């Protein structure tokens, strides 16, 4: 099973999936376009969120960062006015380790595997690319790099455009295309289709592999009843002229997607989705606890096996 | 007052000095040849020890690091087998901040001043050079960079030689030569003469300034009764063929030093030191508490005023 994944929403979905199939059968292709250099440290928020969640160590309140982490270094960074990005002490070790290896020329794919291994994660977590791809968000305040838009300015700026710098020339991570081509199924986690899944699709060879894979492609809508499970998905889709509903998400994926999972609250949109040529599958997609995460995963797998 | 300084021994001496003269009248020229890149972070152990001590925030047990610091990030780094260098969470903020600024092209002198200011330190703390100078220690196990010799291998290897890479071509920090030339007095703190004061003297323009300054130059012996106040000074001097006593230290400094402060326990060496052309001053130089630190500083100042 290959899962294209953003951050928190995807991690919740993956947690459920890893509860119903052996984790070693899961390959995650993770978004790296949110990666940022903060204080010279290379932060990979989406990869870390997935890793920590699959390790059972994610902070259950925020969804990102490590559980029971402390913020002593951040307190001291505030002495230098450098504390706008929340970095826990344990979390920091990951960034320090990754940054040092990257500077030593180790590819992000290899580093991500080492971090996952150190945390006892059995799923394969593959960065979408070892080449640098960066999300920039065009707002009335100017074009902002993603973490300035998201973490520093708290996603409050209206979004007029999104650009994935470097995506057009980025090569996919070493085994990403192979994984998609040989997968039994490809799942798109319920992540922001614009800025979480979008950058993955913007890597040309991945986009092509998704179109050509014989595997069934299933996507889970991150929008339920016009609201996003997490983050600025709805306002961002509106700002970019997409319908901010599950149907709008289906339109983004329609060219390569076979099955589209929507929430019960959106059952009335079934015909709109089927009109796009996708098979709609309706279930509860709101993941409040481990049982609902696993139920959603099981529902997806059953749909794929039909 | 200009003080040439290494790490812990120098910091203790400076703490006393800052108690008897206004800190703003003190300019510290600090050793940077112990600096290391650890996990891609630029660590300046001696500058930090001086800064933290003058800020009243040094760990009183070790002499280095911050008081009441925690080691949560280090615990997490152990997950990646990256925990040989002791880095506290608060301390780490200094290294992260410095490393990010260095990568942005800010000179170490400016960064060191910002860090000192953030910690409320009024003394000027000047790196000996903004150019990279690195201490290498020749041992039977091969040539080791300083922190590998000192922190990783705990200074256990016999020392056959010491080399300060980059020193011969290093320019002194922007106001170092001016400070020495215009000083009322230049003090050499009781630091290791080989690897703490040695690299400062190895910068040609600083060496020259010390010989030419009209200021009285006073040095405090870091060796008392054949034992070092701190660190591997004695074994290192032996290994390099120096007499491992205060007289051996006096010989290293004799060409530019006027006054040489030795401990009461070494009073019998007075004539040996005077024979080198230095004026010997005898007092208690063992700094157990703030009172003894301040007494030593006061003794030095009285000697300079005579």
PDB file of N, CA and C in Angstrom, chain B residues 146-209:
ATOM      1  N   UNK B 146      40.568  19.078  18.557  1.00  0.00           N
ATOM      2  CA  UNK B 146      40.609  19.316  19.994  1.00  0.00           C
ATOM      3  C   UNK B 146      39.471  18.666  20.757  1.00  0.00           C
ATOM      4  N   UNK B 147      38.236  18.798  20.273  1.00  0.00           N
ATOM      5  CA  UNK B 147      37.115  18.264  21.057  1.00  0.00           C
ATOM      6  C   UNK B 147      37.079  16.735  21.033  1.00  0.00           C
ATOM      7  N   UNK B 148      37.640  16.131  19.979  1.00  0.00           N
ATOM      8  CA  UNK B 148      37.771  14.673  20.000  1.00  0.00           C
ATOM      9  C   UNK B 148      38.749  14.276  21.094  1.00  0.00           C
ATOM     10  N   UNK B 149      39.890  14.984  21.141  1.00  0.00           N
ATOM     11  CA  UNK B 149      40.870  14.731  22.204  1.00  0.00           C
ATOM     12  C   UNK B 149      40.274  15.011  23.578  1.00  0.00           C
ATOM     13  N   UNK B 150      39.592  16.142  23.727  1.00  0.00           N
ATOM     14  CA  UNK B 150      39.241  16.654  25.048  1.00  0.00           C
ATOM     15  C   UNK B 150      37.898  16.108  25.545  1.00  0.00           C
ATOM     16  N   UNK B 151      36.846  16.239  24.737  1.00  0.00           N
ATOM     17  CA  UNK B 151      35.506  15.887  25.210  1.00  0.00           C
ATOM     18  C   UNK B 151      35.195  14.416  24.937  1.00  0.00           C
ATOM     19  N   UNK B 152      35.561  13.948  23.732  1.00  0.00           N
ATOM     20  CA  UNK B 152      35.179  12.580  23.393  1.00  0.00           C
ATOM     21  C   UNK B 152      36.095  11.569  24.073  1.00  0.00           C
ATOM     22  N   UNK B 153      37.433  11.859  24.037  1.00  0.00           N
ATOM     23  CA  UNK B 153      38.399  10.909  24.610  1.00  0.00           C
ATOM     24  C   UNK B 153      38.900  11.369  25.977  1.00  0.00           C
ATOM     25  N   UNK B 154      38.278  12.405  26.505  1.00  0.00           N
ATOM     26  CA  UNK B 154      38.493  12.856  27.887  1.00  0.00           C
ATOM     27  C   UNK B 154      39.953  13.151  28.216  1.00  0.00           C
ATOM     28  N   UNK B 155      40.669  13.704  27.239  1.00  0.00           N
ATOM     29  CA  UNK B 155      42.051  14.165  27.443  1.00  0.00           C
ATOM     30  C   UNK B 155      42.952  13.074  28.014  1.00  0.00           C
ATOM     31  N   UNK B 156      42.676  11.822  27.648  1.00  0.00           N
ATOM     32  CA  UNK B 156      43.467  10.711  28.184  1.00  0.00           C
ATOM     33  C   UNK B 156      44.692  10.386  27.331  1.00  0.00           C
ATOM     34  N   UNK B 157      44.724  10.821  26.080  1.00  0.00           N
ATOM     35  CA  UNK B 157      45.850  10.468  25.215  1.00  0.00           C
ATOM     36  C   UNK B 157      47.079  11.309  25.559  1.00  0.00           C
ATOM     37  N   UNK B 158      48.261  10.687  25.597  1.00  0.00           N
ATOM     38  CA  UNK B 158      49.491  11.475  25.754  1.00  0.00           C
ATOM     39  C   UNK B 158      49.610  12.469  24.591  1.00  0.00           C
ATOM     40  N   UNK B 159      50.079  13.655  24.905  1.00  0.00           N
ATOM     41  CA  UNK B 159      50.164  14.709  23.889  1.00  0.00           C
ATOM     42  C   UNK B 159      51.600  14.828  23.413  1.00  0.00           C
ATOM     43  N   UNK B 160      51.802  14.658  22.109  1.00  0.00           N
ATOM     44  CA  UNK B 160      53.154  14.753  21.553  1.00  0.00           C
ATOM     45  C   UNK B 160      53.366  16.066  20.817  1.00  0.00           C
ATOM     46  N   UNK B 161      52.255  16.695  20.464  1.00  0.00           N
ATOM     47  CA  UNK B 161      52.394  17.959  19.752  1.00  0.00           C
ATOM     48  C   UNK B 161      51.053  18.653  19.658  1.00  0.00           C
ATOM     49  N   UNK B 162      51.101  19.941  19.385  1.00  0.00           N
ATOM     50  CA  UNK B 162      49.879  20.734  19.253  1.00  0.00           C
ATOM     51  C   UNK B 162      50.062  21.631  18.047  1.00  0.00           C
ATOM     52  N   UNK B 163      48.989  21.765  17.282  1.00  0.00           N
ATOM     53  CA  UNK B 163      49.082  22.572  16.061  1.00  0.00           C
ATOM     54  C   UNK B 163      47.828  23.429  16.008  1.00  0.00           C
ATOM     55  N   UNK B 164      48.007  24.706  15.682  1.00  0.00           N
ATOM     56  CA  UNK B 164      46.869  25.613  15.576  1.00  0.00           C
ATOM     57  C   UNK B 164      46.638  25.926  14.102  1.00  0.00           C
ATOM     58  N   UNK B 165      45.826  25.113  13.486  1.00  0.00           N
ATOM     59  CA  UNK B 165      45.589  25.272  12.052  1.00  0.00           C
ATOM     60  C   UNK B 165      44.940  26.624  11.770  1.00  0.00           C
ATOM     61  N   UNK B 166      45.509  27.331  10.846  1.00  0.00           N
ATOM     62  CA  UNK B 166      44.927  28.622  10.452  1.00  0.00           C
ATOM     63  C   UNK B 166      45.457  29.808  11.231  1.00  0.00           C
ATOM     64  N   UNK B 167      46.198  29.544  12.323  1.00  0.00           N
ATOM     65  CA  UNK B 167      46.625  30.663  13.177  1.00  0.00           C
ATOM     66  C   UNK B 167      47.580  31.610  12.446  1.00  0.00           C
ATOM     67  N   UNK B 168      48.499  31.037  11.678  1.00  0.00           N
ATOM     68  CA  UNK B 168      49.539  31.861  11.061  1.00  0.00           C
ATOM     69  C   UNK B 168      48.963  32.904  10.116  1.00  0.00           C
ATOM     70  N   UNK B 169      47.826  32.597   9.527  1.00  0.00           N
ATOM     71  CA  UNK B 169      47.236  33.547   8.578  1.00  0.00           C
ATOM     72  C   UNK B 169      45.988  34.220   9.156  1.00  0.00           C
ATOM     73  N   UNK B 170      45.666  33.915  10.399  1.00  0.00           N
ATOM     74  CA  UNK B 170      44.445  34.500  10.986  1.00  0.00           C
ATOM     75  C   UNK B 170      44.658  35.973  11.293  1.00  0.00           C
ATOM     76  N   UNK B 171      43.641  36.759  10.969  1.00  0.00           N
ATOM     77  CA  UNK B 171      43.667  38.170  11.375  1.00  0.00           C
ATOM     78  C   UNK B 171      43.036  38.259  12.757  1.00  0.00           C
ATOM     79  N   UNK B 172      43.535  39.116  13.600  1.00  0.00           N
ATOM     80  CA  UNK B 172      42.901  39.246  14.918  1.00  0.00           C
ATOM     81  C   UNK B 172      41.498  39.815  14.761  1.00  0.00           C
ATOM     82  N   UNK B 173      40.642  39.569  15.735  1.00  0.00           N
ATOM     83  CA  UNK B 173      39.312  40.185  15.723  1.00  0.00           C
ATOM     84  C   UNK B 173      39.442  41.692  15.601  1.00  0.00           C
ATOM     85  N   UNK B 174      38.415  42.367  15.035  1.00  0.00           N
ATOM     86  CA  UNK B 174      38.509  43.777  14.643  1.00  0.00           C
ATOM     87  C   UNK B 174      39.110  44.723  15.696  1.00  0.00           C
ATOM     88  N   UNK B 175      38.772  44.578  16.975  1.00  0.00           N
ATOM     89  CA  UNK B 175      39.328  45.567  17.906  1.00  0.00           C
ATOM     90  C   UNK B 175      40.314  44.960  18.901  1.00  0.00           C
ATOM     91  N   UNK B 176      40.786  43.751  18.613  1.00  0.00           N
ATOM     92  CA  UNK B 176      41.676  43.072  19.553  1.00  0.00           C
ATOM     93  C   UNK B 176      43.016  43.796  19.687  1.00  0.00           C
ATOM     94  N   UNK B 177      43.634  44.112  18.559  1.00  0.00           N
ATOM     95  CA  UNK B 177      44.956  44.748  18.616  1.00  0.00           C
ATOM     96  C   UNK B 177      44.840  46.143  19.230  1.00  0.00           C
ATOM     97  N   UNK B 178      43.809  46.859  18.855  1.00  0.00           N
ATOM     98  CA  UNK B 178      43.579  48.181  19.426  1.00  0.00           C
ATOM     99  C   UNK B 178      43.418  48.081  20.941  1.00  0.00           C
ATOM    100  N   UNK B 179      42.644  47.097  21.396  1.00  0.00           N
ATOM    101  CA  UNK B 179      42.412  46.938  22.836  1.00  0.00           C
ATOM    102  C   UNK B 179      43.722  46.671  23.573  1.00  0.00           C
ATOM    103  N   UNK B 180      44.550  45.811  23.011  1.00  0.00           N
ATOM    104  CA  UNK B 180      45.829  45.477  23.662  1.00  0.00           C
ATOM    105  C   UNK B 180      46.762  46.692  23.658  1.00  0.00           C
ATOM    106  N   UNK B 181      46.790  47.392  22.534  1.00  0.00           N
ATOM    107  CA  UNK B 181      47.713  48.524  22.403  1.00  0.00           C
ATOM    108  C   UNK B 181      47.339  49.676  23.327  1.00  0.00           C
ATOM    109  N   UNK B 182      46.036  49.866  23.554  1.00  0.00           N
ATOM    110  CA  UNK B 182      45.577  51.011  24.342  1.00  0.00           C
ATOM    111  C   UNK B 182      45.205  50.626  25.765  1.00  0.00           C
ATOM    112  N   UNK B 183      45.471  49.391  26.147  1.00  0.00           N
ATOM    113  CA  UNK B 183      45.047  48.938  27.478  1.00  0.00           C
ATOM    114  C   UNK B 183      45.868  49.610  28.570  1.00  0.00           C
ATOM    115  N   UNK B 184      45.280  49.751  29.752  1.00  0.00           N
ATOM    116  CA  UNK B 184      46.050  50.142  30.929  1.00  0.00           C
ATOM    117  C   UNK B 184      46.911  48.963  31.374  1.00  0.00           C
ATOM    118  N   UNK B 185      46.339  47.780  31.242  1.00  0.00           N
ATOM    119  CA  UNK B 185      47.095  46.573  31.583  1.00  0.00           C
ATOM    120  C   UNK B 185      46.527  45.403  30.796  1.00  0.00           C
ATOM    121  N   UNK B 186      47.390  44.437  30.517  1.00  0.00           N
ATOM    122  CA  UNK B 186      46.952  43.201  29.868  1.00  0.00           C
ATOM    123  C   UNK B 186      47.190  42.062  30.851  1.00  0.00           C
ATOM    124  N   UNK B 187      46.144  41.290  31.097  1.00  0.00           N
ATOM    125  CA  UNK B 187      46.258  40.179  32.041  1.00  0.00           C
ATOM    126  C   UNK B 187      46.094  38.860  31.297  1.00  0.00           C
ATOM    127  N   UNK B 188      46.952  37.896  31.599  1.00  0.00           N
ATOM    128  CA  UNK B 188      46.755  36.545  31.077  1.00  0.00           C
ATOM    129  C   UNK B 188      46.128  35.728  32.200  1.00  0.00           C
ATOM    130  N   UNK B 189      44.896  35.315  31.956  1.00  0.00           N
ATOM    131  CA  UNK B 189      44.164  34.578  32.981  1.00  0.00           C
ATOM    132  C   UNK B 189      44.854  33.234  33.257  1.00  0.00           C
ATOM    133  N   UNK B 190      44.578  32.616  34.403  1.00  0.00           N
ATOM    134  CA  UNK B 190      45.188  31.320  34.713  1.00  0.00           C
ATOM    135  C   UNK B 190      44.574  30.193  33.884  1.00  0.00           C
ATOM    136  N   UNK B 191      44.899  30.212  32.608  1.00  0.00           N
ATOM    137  CA  UNK B 191      44.397  29.213  31.658  1.00  0.00           C
ATOM    138  C   UNK B 191      45.574  28.372  31.185  1.00  0.00           C
ATOM    139  N   UNK B 192      45.255  27.264  30.552  1.00  0.00           N
ATOM    140  CA  UNK B 192      46.284  26.395  29.969  1.00  0.00           C
ATOM    141  C   UNK B 192      47.129  27.202  28.975  1.00  0.00           C
ATOM    142  N   UNK B 193      48.434  27.347  29.222  1.00  0.00           N
ATOM    143  CA  UNK B 193      49.260  28.193  28.348  1.00  0.00           C
ATOM    144  C   UNK B 193      49.420  27.611  26.949  1.00  0.00           C
ATOM    145  N   UNK B 194      49.261  26.287  26.842  1.00  0.00           N
ATOM    146  CA  UNK B 194      49.452  25.632  25.541  1.00  0.00           C
ATOM    147  C   UNK B 194      48.206  25.761  24.673  1.00  0.00           C
ATOM    148  N   UNK B 195      47.088  25.307  25.172  1.00  0.00           N
ATOM    149  CA  UNK B 195      45.919  25.203  24.287  1.00  0.00           C
ATOM    150  C   UNK B 195      44.847  26.254  24.547  1.00  0.00           C
ATOM    151  N   UNK B 196      44.987  27.072  25.588  1.00  0.00           N
ATOM    152  CA  UNK B 196      43.994  28.128  25.794  1.00  0.00           C
ATOM    153  C   UNK B 196      44.591  29.495  25.435  1.00  0.00           C
ATOM    154  N   UNK B 197      45.733  29.813  26.041  1.00  0.00           N
ATOM    155  CA  UNK B 197      46.402  31.074  25.706  1.00  0.00           C
ATOM    156  C   UNK B 197      47.242  30.896  24.436  1.00  0.00           C
ATOM    157  N   UNK B 198      47.778  29.695  24.245  1.00  0.00           N
ATOM    158  CA  UNK B 198      48.647  29.421  23.103  1.00  0.00           C
ATOM    159  C   UNK B 198      48.066  29.847  21.759  1.00  0.00           C
ATOM    160  N   UNK B 199      46.824  29.467  21.453  1.00  0.00           N
ATOM    161  CA  UNK B 199      46.268  29.849  20.149  1.00  0.00           C
ATOM    162  C   UNK B 199      46.127  31.368  19.990  1.00  0.00           C
ATOM    163  N   UNK B 200      45.848  32.057  21.096  1.00  0.00           N
ATOM    164  CA  UNK B 200      45.732  33.526  21.009  1.00  0.00           C
ATOM    165  C   UNK B 200      47.094  34.102  20.642  1.00  0.00           C
ATOM    166  N   UNK B 201      48.138  33.592  21.298  1.00  0.00           N
ATOM    167  CA  UNK B 201      49.499  34.068  21.011  1.00  0.00           C
ATOM    168  C   UNK B 201      49.948  33.670  19.609  1.00  0.00           C
ATOM    169  N   UNK B 202      49.323  32.633  19.063  1.00  0.00           N
ATOM    170  CA  UNK B 202      49.728  32.144  17.742  1.00  0.00           C
ATOM    171  C   UNK B 202      49.179  32.996  16.607  1.00  0.00           C
ATOM    172  N   UNK B 203      48.284  33.910  16.920  1.00  0.00           N
ATOM    173  CA  UNK B 203      47.823  34.852  15.894  1.00  0.00           C
ATOM    174  C   UNK B 203      48.887  35.952  15.801  1.00  0.00           C
ATOM    175  N   UNK B 204      49.586  36.043  14.679  1.00  0.00           N
ATOM    176  CA  UNK B 204      50.797  36.893  14.637  1.00  0.00           C
ATOM    177  C   UNK B 204      50.561  38.331  15.102  1.00  0.00           C
ATOM    178  N   UNK B 205      49.461  38.942  14.676  1.00  0.00           N
ATOM    179  CA  UNK B 205      49.266  40.351  15.025  1.00  0.00           C
ATOM    180  C   UNK B 205      49.003  40.521  16.518  1.00  0.00           C
ATOM    181  N   UNK B 206      48.437  39.511  17.159  1.00  0.00           N
ATOM    182  CA  UNK B 206      48.203  39.608  18.609  1.00  0.00           C
ATOM    183  C   UNK B 206      49.529  39.446  19.347  1.00  0.00           C
ATOM    184  N   UNK B 207      50.325  38.498  18.884  1.00  0.00           N
ATOM    185  CA  UNK B 207      51.639  38.272  19.475  1.00  0.00           C
ATOM    186  C   UNK B 207      52.473  39.549  19.424  1.00  0.00           C
ATOM    187  N   UNK B 208      52.436  40.170  18.277  1.00  0.00           N
ATOM    188  CA  UNK B 208      53.180  41.413  18.061  1.00  0.00           C
ATOM    189  C   UNK B 208      52.640  42.530  18.973  1.00  0.00           C
ATOM    190  N   UNK B 209      51.325  42.640  19.046  1.00  0.00           N
ATOM    191  CA  UNK B 209      50.719  43.684  19.876  1.00  0.00           C
ATOM    192  C   UNK B 209      51.107  43.504  21.346  1.00  0.00           C
TER     193      UNK B 209
END
